[in-house]
Coordinates of C-alpha atoms and ligand atoms in Angstrom, one line a residue:
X1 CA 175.9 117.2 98.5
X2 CA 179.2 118.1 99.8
X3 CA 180.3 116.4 103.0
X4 CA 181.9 117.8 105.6
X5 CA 185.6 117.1 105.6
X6 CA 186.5 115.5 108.9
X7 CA 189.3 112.3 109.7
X8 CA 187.1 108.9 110.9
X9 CA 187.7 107.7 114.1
X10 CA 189.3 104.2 113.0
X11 CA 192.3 106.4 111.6
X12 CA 192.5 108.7 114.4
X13 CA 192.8 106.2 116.7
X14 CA 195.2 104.0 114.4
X15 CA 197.6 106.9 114.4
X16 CA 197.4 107.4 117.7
X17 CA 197.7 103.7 118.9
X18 CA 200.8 103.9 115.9
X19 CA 202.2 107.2 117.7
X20 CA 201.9 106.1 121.4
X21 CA 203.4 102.5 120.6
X22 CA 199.8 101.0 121.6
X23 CA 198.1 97.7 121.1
X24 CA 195.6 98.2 118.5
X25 CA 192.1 96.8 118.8
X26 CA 190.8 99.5 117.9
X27 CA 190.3 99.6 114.1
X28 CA 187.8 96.9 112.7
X29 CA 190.5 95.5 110.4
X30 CA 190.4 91.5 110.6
X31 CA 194.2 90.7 111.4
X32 CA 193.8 87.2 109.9
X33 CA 195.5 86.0 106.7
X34 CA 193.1 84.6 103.9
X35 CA 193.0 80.7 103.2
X36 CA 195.8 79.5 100.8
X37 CA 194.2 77.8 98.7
X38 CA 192.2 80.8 97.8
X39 CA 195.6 82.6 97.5
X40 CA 197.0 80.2 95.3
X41 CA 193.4 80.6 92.8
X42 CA 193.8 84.3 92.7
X43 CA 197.4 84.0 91.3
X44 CA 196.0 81.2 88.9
X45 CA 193.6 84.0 87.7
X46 CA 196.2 86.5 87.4
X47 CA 198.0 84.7 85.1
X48 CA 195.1 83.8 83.2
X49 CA 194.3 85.4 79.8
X50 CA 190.5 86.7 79.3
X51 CA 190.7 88.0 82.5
X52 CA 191.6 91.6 83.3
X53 CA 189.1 93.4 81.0
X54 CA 185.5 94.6 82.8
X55 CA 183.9 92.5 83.9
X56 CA 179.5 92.5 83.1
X57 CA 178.0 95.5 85.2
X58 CA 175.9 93.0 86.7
X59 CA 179.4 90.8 87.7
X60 CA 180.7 88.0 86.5
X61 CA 178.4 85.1 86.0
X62 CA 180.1 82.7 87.7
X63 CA 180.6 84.6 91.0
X64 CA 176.5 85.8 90.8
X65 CA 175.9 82.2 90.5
X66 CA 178.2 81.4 93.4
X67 CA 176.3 84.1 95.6
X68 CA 173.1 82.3 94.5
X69 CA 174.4 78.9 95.9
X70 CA 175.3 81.0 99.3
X71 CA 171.9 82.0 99.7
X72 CA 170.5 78.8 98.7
X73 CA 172.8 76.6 101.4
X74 CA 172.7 78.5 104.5
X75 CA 169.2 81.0 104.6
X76 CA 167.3 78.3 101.7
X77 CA 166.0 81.2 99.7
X78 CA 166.9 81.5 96.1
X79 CA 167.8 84.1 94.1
X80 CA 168.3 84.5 89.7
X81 CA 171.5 85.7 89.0
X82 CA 170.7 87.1 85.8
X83 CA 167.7 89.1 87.3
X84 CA 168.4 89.0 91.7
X85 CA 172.0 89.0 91.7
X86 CA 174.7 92.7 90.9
X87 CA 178.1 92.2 92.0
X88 CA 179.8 95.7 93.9
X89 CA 183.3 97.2 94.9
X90 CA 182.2 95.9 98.6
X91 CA 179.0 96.2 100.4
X92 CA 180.1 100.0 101.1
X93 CA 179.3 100.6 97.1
X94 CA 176.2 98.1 97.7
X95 CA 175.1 100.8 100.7
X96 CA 175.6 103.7 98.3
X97 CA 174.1 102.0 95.0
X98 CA 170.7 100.8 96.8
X99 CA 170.4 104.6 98.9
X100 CA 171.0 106.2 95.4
X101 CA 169.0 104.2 93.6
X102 CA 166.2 104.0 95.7
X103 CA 165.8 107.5 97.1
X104 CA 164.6 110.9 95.2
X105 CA 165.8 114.0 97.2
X106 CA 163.8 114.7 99.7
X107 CA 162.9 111.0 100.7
X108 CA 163.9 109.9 104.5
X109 CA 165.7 107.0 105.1
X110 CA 165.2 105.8 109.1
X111 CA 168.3 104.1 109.9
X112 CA 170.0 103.0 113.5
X113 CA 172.7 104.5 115.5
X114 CA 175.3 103.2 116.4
X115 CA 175.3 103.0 112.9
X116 CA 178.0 101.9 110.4
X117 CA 180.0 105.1 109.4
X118 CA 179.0 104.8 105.7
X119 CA 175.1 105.1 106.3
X120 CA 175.1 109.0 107.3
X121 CA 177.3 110.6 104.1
X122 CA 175.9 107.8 101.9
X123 CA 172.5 109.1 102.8
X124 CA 173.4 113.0 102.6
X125 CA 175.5 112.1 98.8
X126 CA 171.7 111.0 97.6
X127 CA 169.9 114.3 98.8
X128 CA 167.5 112.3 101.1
X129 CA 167.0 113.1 104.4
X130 CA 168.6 110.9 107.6
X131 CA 166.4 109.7 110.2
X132 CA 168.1 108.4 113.0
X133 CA 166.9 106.2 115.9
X134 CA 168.6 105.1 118.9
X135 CA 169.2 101.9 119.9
X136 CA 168.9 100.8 123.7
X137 CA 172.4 99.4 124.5
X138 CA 172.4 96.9 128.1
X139 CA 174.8 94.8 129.7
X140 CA 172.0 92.3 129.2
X141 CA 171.5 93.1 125.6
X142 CA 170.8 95.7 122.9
X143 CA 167.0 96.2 122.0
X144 CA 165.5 97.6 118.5
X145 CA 162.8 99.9 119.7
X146 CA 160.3 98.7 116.9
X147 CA 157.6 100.5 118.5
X148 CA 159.1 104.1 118.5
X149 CA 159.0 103.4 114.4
X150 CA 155.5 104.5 113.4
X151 CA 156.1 108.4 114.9
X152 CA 158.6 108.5 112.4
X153 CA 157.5 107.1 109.5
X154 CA 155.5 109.1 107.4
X155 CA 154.2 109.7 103.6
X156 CA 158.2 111.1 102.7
X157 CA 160.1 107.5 104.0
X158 CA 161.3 105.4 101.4
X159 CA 164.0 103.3 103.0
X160 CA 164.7 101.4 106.3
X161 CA 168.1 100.6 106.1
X162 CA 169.8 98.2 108.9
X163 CA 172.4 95.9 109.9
X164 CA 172.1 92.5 111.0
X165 CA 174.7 90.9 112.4
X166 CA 175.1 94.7 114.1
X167 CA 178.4 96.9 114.1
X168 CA 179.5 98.2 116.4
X169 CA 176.8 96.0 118.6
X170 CA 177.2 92.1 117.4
X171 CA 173.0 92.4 117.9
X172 CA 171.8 89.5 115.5
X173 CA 168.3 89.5 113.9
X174 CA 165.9 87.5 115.9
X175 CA 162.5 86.4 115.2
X176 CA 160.8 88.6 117.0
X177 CA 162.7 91.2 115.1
X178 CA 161.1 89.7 111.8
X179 CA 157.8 90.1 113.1
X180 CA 157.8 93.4 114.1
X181 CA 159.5 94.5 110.4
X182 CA 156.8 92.0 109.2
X183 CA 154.2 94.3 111.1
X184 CA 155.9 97.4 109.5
X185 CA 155.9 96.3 105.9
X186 CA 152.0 95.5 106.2
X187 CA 151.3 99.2 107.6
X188 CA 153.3 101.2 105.3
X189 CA 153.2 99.6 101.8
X190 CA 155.3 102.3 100.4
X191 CA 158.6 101.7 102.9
X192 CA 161.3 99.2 101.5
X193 CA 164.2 97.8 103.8
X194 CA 167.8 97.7 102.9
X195 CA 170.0 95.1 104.9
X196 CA 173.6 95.3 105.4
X197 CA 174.2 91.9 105.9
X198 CA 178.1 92.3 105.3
X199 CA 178.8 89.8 108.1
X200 CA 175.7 87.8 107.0
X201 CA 177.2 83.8 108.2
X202 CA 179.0 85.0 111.4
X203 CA 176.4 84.3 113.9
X204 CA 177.4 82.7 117.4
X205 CA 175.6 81.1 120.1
X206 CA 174.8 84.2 122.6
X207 CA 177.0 82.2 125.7
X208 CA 180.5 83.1 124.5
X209 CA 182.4 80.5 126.3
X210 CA 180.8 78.3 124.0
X211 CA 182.8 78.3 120.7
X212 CA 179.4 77.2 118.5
X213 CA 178.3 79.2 115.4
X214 CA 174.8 79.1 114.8
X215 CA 172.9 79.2 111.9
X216 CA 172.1 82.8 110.7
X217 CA 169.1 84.6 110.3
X218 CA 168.1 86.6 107.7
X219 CA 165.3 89.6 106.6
X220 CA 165.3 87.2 102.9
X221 CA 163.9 84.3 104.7
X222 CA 160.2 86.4 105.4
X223 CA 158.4 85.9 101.9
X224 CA 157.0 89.4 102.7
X225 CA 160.3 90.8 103.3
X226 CA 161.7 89.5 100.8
X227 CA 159.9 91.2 97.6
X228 CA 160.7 94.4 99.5
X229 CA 164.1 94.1 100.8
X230 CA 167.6 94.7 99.1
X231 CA 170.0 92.6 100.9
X232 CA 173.4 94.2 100.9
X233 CA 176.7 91.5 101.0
X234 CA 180.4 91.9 101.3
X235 CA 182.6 89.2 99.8
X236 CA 185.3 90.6 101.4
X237 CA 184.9 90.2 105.1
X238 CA 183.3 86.5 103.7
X239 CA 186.6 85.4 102.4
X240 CA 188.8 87.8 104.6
X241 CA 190.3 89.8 101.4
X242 CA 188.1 92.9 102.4
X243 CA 191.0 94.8 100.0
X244 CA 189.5 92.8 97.1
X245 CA 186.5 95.1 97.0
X246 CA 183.9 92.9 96.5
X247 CA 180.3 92.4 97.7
X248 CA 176.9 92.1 96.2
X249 CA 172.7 93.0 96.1
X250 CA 170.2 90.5 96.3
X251 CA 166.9 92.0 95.6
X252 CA 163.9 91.4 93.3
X253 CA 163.6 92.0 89.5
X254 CA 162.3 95.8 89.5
X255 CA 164.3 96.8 92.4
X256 CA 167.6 95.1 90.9
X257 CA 166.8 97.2 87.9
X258 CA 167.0 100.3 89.6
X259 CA 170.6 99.5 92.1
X260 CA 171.9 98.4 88.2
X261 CA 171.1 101.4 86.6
X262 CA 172.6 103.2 89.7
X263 CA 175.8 101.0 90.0
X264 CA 176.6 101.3 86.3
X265 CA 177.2 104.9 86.7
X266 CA 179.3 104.3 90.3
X267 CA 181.8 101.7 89.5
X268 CA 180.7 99.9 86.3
X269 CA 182.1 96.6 87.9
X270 CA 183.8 95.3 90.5
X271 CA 187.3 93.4 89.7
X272 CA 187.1 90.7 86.7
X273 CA 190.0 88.3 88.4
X274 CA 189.3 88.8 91.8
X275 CA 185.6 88.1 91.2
X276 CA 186.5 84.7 88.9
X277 CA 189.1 83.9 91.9
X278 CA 186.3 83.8 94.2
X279 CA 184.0 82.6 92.2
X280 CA 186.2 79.4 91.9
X281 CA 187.1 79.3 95.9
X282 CA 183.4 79.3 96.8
X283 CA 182.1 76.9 94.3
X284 CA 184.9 74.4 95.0
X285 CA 183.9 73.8 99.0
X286 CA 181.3 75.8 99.9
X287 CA 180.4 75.5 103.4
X288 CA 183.7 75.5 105.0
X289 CA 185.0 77.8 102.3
X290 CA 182.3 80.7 103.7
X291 CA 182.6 79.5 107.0
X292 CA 186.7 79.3 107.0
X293 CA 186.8 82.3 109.8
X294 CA 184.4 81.0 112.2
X295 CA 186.3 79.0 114.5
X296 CA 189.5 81.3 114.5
X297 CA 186.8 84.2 115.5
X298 CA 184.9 82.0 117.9
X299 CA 188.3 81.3 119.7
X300 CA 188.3 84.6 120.4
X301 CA 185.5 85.8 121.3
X302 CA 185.7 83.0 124.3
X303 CA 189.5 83.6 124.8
X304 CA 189.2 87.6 125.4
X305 CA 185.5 87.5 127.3
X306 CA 187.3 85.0 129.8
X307 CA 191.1 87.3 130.1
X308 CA 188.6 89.6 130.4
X309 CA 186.4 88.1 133.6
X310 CA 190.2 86.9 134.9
X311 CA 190.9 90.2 135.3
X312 CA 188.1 92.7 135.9
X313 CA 184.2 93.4 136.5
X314 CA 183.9 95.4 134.1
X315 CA 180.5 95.4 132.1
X316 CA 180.8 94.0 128.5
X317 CA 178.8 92.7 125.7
X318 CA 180.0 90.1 123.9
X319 CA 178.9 89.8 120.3
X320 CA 176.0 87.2 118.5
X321 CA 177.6 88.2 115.5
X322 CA 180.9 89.5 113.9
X323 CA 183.8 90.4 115.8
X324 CA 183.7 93.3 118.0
X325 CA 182.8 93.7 122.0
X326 CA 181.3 96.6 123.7
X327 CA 182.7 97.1 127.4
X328 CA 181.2 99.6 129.6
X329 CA 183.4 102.7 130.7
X330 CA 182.8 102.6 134.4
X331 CA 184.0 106.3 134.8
X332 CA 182.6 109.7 134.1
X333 CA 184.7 110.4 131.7
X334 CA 183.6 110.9 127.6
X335 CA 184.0 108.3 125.5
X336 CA 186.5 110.0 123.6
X337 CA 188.9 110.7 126.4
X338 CA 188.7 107.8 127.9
X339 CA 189.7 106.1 124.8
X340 CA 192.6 108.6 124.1
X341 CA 193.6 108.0 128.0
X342 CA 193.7 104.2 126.9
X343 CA 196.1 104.6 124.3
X344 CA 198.8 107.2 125.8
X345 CA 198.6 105.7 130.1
X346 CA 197.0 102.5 128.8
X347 CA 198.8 101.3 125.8
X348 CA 195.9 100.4 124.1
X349 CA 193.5 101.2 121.3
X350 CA 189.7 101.0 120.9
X351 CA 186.9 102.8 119.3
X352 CA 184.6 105.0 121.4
X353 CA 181.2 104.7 120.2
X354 CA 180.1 108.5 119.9
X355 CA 181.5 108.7 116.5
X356 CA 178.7 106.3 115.3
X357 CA 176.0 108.7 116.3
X358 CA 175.3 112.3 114.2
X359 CA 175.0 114.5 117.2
X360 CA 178.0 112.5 119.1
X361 CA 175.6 111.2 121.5
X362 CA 177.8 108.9 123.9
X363 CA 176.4 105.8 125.1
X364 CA 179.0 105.1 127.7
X365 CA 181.0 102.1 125.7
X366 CA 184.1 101.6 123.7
X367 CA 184.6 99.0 120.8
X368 CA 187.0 96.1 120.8
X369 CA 188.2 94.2 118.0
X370 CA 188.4 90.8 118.5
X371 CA 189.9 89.5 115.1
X372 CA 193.8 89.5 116.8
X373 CA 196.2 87.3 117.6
X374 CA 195.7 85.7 120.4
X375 CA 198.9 87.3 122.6
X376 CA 197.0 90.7 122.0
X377 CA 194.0 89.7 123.2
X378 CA 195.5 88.8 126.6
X379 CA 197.8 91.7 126.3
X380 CA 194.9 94.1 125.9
X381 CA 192.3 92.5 128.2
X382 CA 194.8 93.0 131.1
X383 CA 195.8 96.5 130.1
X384 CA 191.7 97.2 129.7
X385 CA 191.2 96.2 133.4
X386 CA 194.3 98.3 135.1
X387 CA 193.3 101.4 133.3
X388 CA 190.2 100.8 135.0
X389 CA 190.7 100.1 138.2
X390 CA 187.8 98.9 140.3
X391 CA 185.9 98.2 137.1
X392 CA 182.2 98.7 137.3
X393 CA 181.9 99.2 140.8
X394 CA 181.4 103.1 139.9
X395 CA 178.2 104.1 139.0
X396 CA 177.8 105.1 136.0
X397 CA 177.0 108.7 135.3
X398 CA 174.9 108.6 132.3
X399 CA 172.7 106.7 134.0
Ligands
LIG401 C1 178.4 96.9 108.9 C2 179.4 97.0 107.8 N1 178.9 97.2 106.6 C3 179.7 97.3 105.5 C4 181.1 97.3 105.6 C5 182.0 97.4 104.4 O1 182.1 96.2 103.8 P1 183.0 96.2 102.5 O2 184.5 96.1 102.9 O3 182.6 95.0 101.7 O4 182.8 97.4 101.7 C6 181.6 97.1 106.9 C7 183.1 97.1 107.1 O5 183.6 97.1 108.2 C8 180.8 97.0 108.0 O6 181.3 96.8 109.3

């Protein structure tokens, strides 16, 4: 199907932050330069000969195998790279090649909202039918609402596609979350479950003034789940290089053979040299290789929630996982306005969360980036609180 042309809301308000002069945490771009050493491999690779033709459809061997070693170290569950394994052009091809491939026209897919901005069109582009459920977004937390699932499931779902760790939300998986999709799988044997796991390792303990990253959870580590899931990966936000283009599907045997069929046709491969490049950076250190982010993004995350708390009462969520915060907009304005208020009286950017729902829905919070520098953090955390004055004091009038 044709989509609906329309400009997202990261490069709206990127132009305006650009045309108002305006801090911008708006857009979900990590403003953190890639390690070095992984620099200095991809210009090792470049130079290389034997390594600027296609690459496999399935991806170069030695990256698949260093995405098996990934799973292996930090969820314990392994995967065959010659049968489990497809390398993508990101996880936002990985989205696209496990909807197309999965789906018949006609088929619903149930997915959250706030969702991730690809899910909708990539849904539409395959000719199945979106089903979208709200989430329950609290100062205290945001809730699944497992139970509202079975009144919309039926004999036409295929696909439950989520997103753990959670954008725009930072909502991790927990276990309880695994039973209930446990409970799910047992009750409809015909519903499979995609995961975007594109931030799979950055998972923090839930105080953010304590800069600890705790081990992640994942829908792969249920045996159940597992023979029924594709998990969906991005190499990019893993190694910071999210220009690279590079991500992966973990899945089993007969439902890798239908995403490879699918991808074949979408991008054939992903880059040969940046693949190899990779490849080689994982392999050499793995654990603080995958994890080279976490303690620049944990910094943060306790740097901006406490500028934050310095200066304001305004309601906030602060992530489990990834990089972005949810604060509250204590005033009765939209969404929208309020964030185009921030930018031209404010002087500073964020992402209002209507955008992330079909039928522009608005929750009542705006999305902050916290993958800055430092300085901007502070900057923007006090410019946050005086264009709210009195913070969240008002009631609130969706409520
Ligand atoms: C939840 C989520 N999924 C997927 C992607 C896209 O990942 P990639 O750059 O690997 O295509 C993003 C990027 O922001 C994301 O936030």
């Amino acid at each position: 199907m044709r989509l609906r042309s329309t400009v997202s809301i990261f490069a709206r308000m990127t132009a305006l932050a650009q045309a108002h002069g305006a801090l911008n945490l708006a857009q979900g771009l990590m403003w953190l330069d890639p390690d070095p050493a992984l620099l200095q491999i991809a210009r090792d690779t470049f130079t290389r000969e034997g390594s600027h033709q296609y690459s496999l459809p399935t991806g170069d061997k030695s990256l698949r195998m260093a995405v098996a070693a990934l799973s292996e170290h930090f969820f314990g569950v392994s995967y065959d790279p010659e049968q489990e394994i497809t390398l993508t052009a990101g996880a936002t091809e990985g989205i696209f090649t496990a909807i197309m491939g999965l789906t018949q026209p006609g088929d619903h897919v149930l997915f959250f909202e706030p969702a991730y901005d690809s899910y909708l069109p990539a849904i539409q582009m395959a000719g199945a039918t979106p089903v979208p459920i709200r989430l329950h977004l609290h100062p205290e937390g945001v809730r699944f609402p497992w139970e509202a699932l079975p009144a919309r499931i039926d004999s036409r779902t295929r696909l439950l596609l989520l997103n753990f760790p959670h954008n725009p939300t930072g909502r991790t998986l927990h276990p309880e979350d695994v039973r209930a999709l446990e409970g799910l799988a047992a009750t409809y044997p015909h519903l499979l479950f995609v995961v975007d796991e594109a931030y799979e390792l950055m998972t923090w303990h839930p105080d953010p003034l304590r800069e600890e990253a705790v081990p992640p959870l994942s829908l792969r580590q249920s045996p159940v789940l597992r023979e029924r899931t594709v998990v969906v990966g991005s190499l990019g936000k893993l190694v910071g290089a999210t220009g690279w283009r590079l991500g992966y599907l973990l899945a089993p045997p007969t439902l890798t053979e239908a995403l490879r069929t699918t991808h074949q046709f979408i991008t054939f491969c992903a880059p040969t040299p940046l693949q190899q490049a990779v490849a080689q950076y994982l392999s050499s250190h793995l654990p603080e290789r995958a994890t080279y982010f976490h303690q620049a993004l944990l910094e943060r995350r306790r740097f901006f929630v406490e500028q934050l708390q310095a200066h304001t009462d305004l309601a906030f969520i602060a992530p489990e996982g990834a990089y972005f915060l949810l604060l509250r907009i204590p005033s009765p304005e939209r969404d929208t306005e309020a964030a185009e208020r921030l930018v031209r009286e404010g002087g500073v950017a964020t992402i209002p969360l209507s955008p992330f729902y079909h039928d522009g829905y608005d929750p009542g919070w705006l999305r902050v980036c916290l993958a800055r520098p430092l300085e901007m953090l502070e900057q923007g955390a006090l410019r946050l609180s005086r264009a709210f004055p009195g913070g969240q004091s008002t009631a609130h009038p969706r409520e």
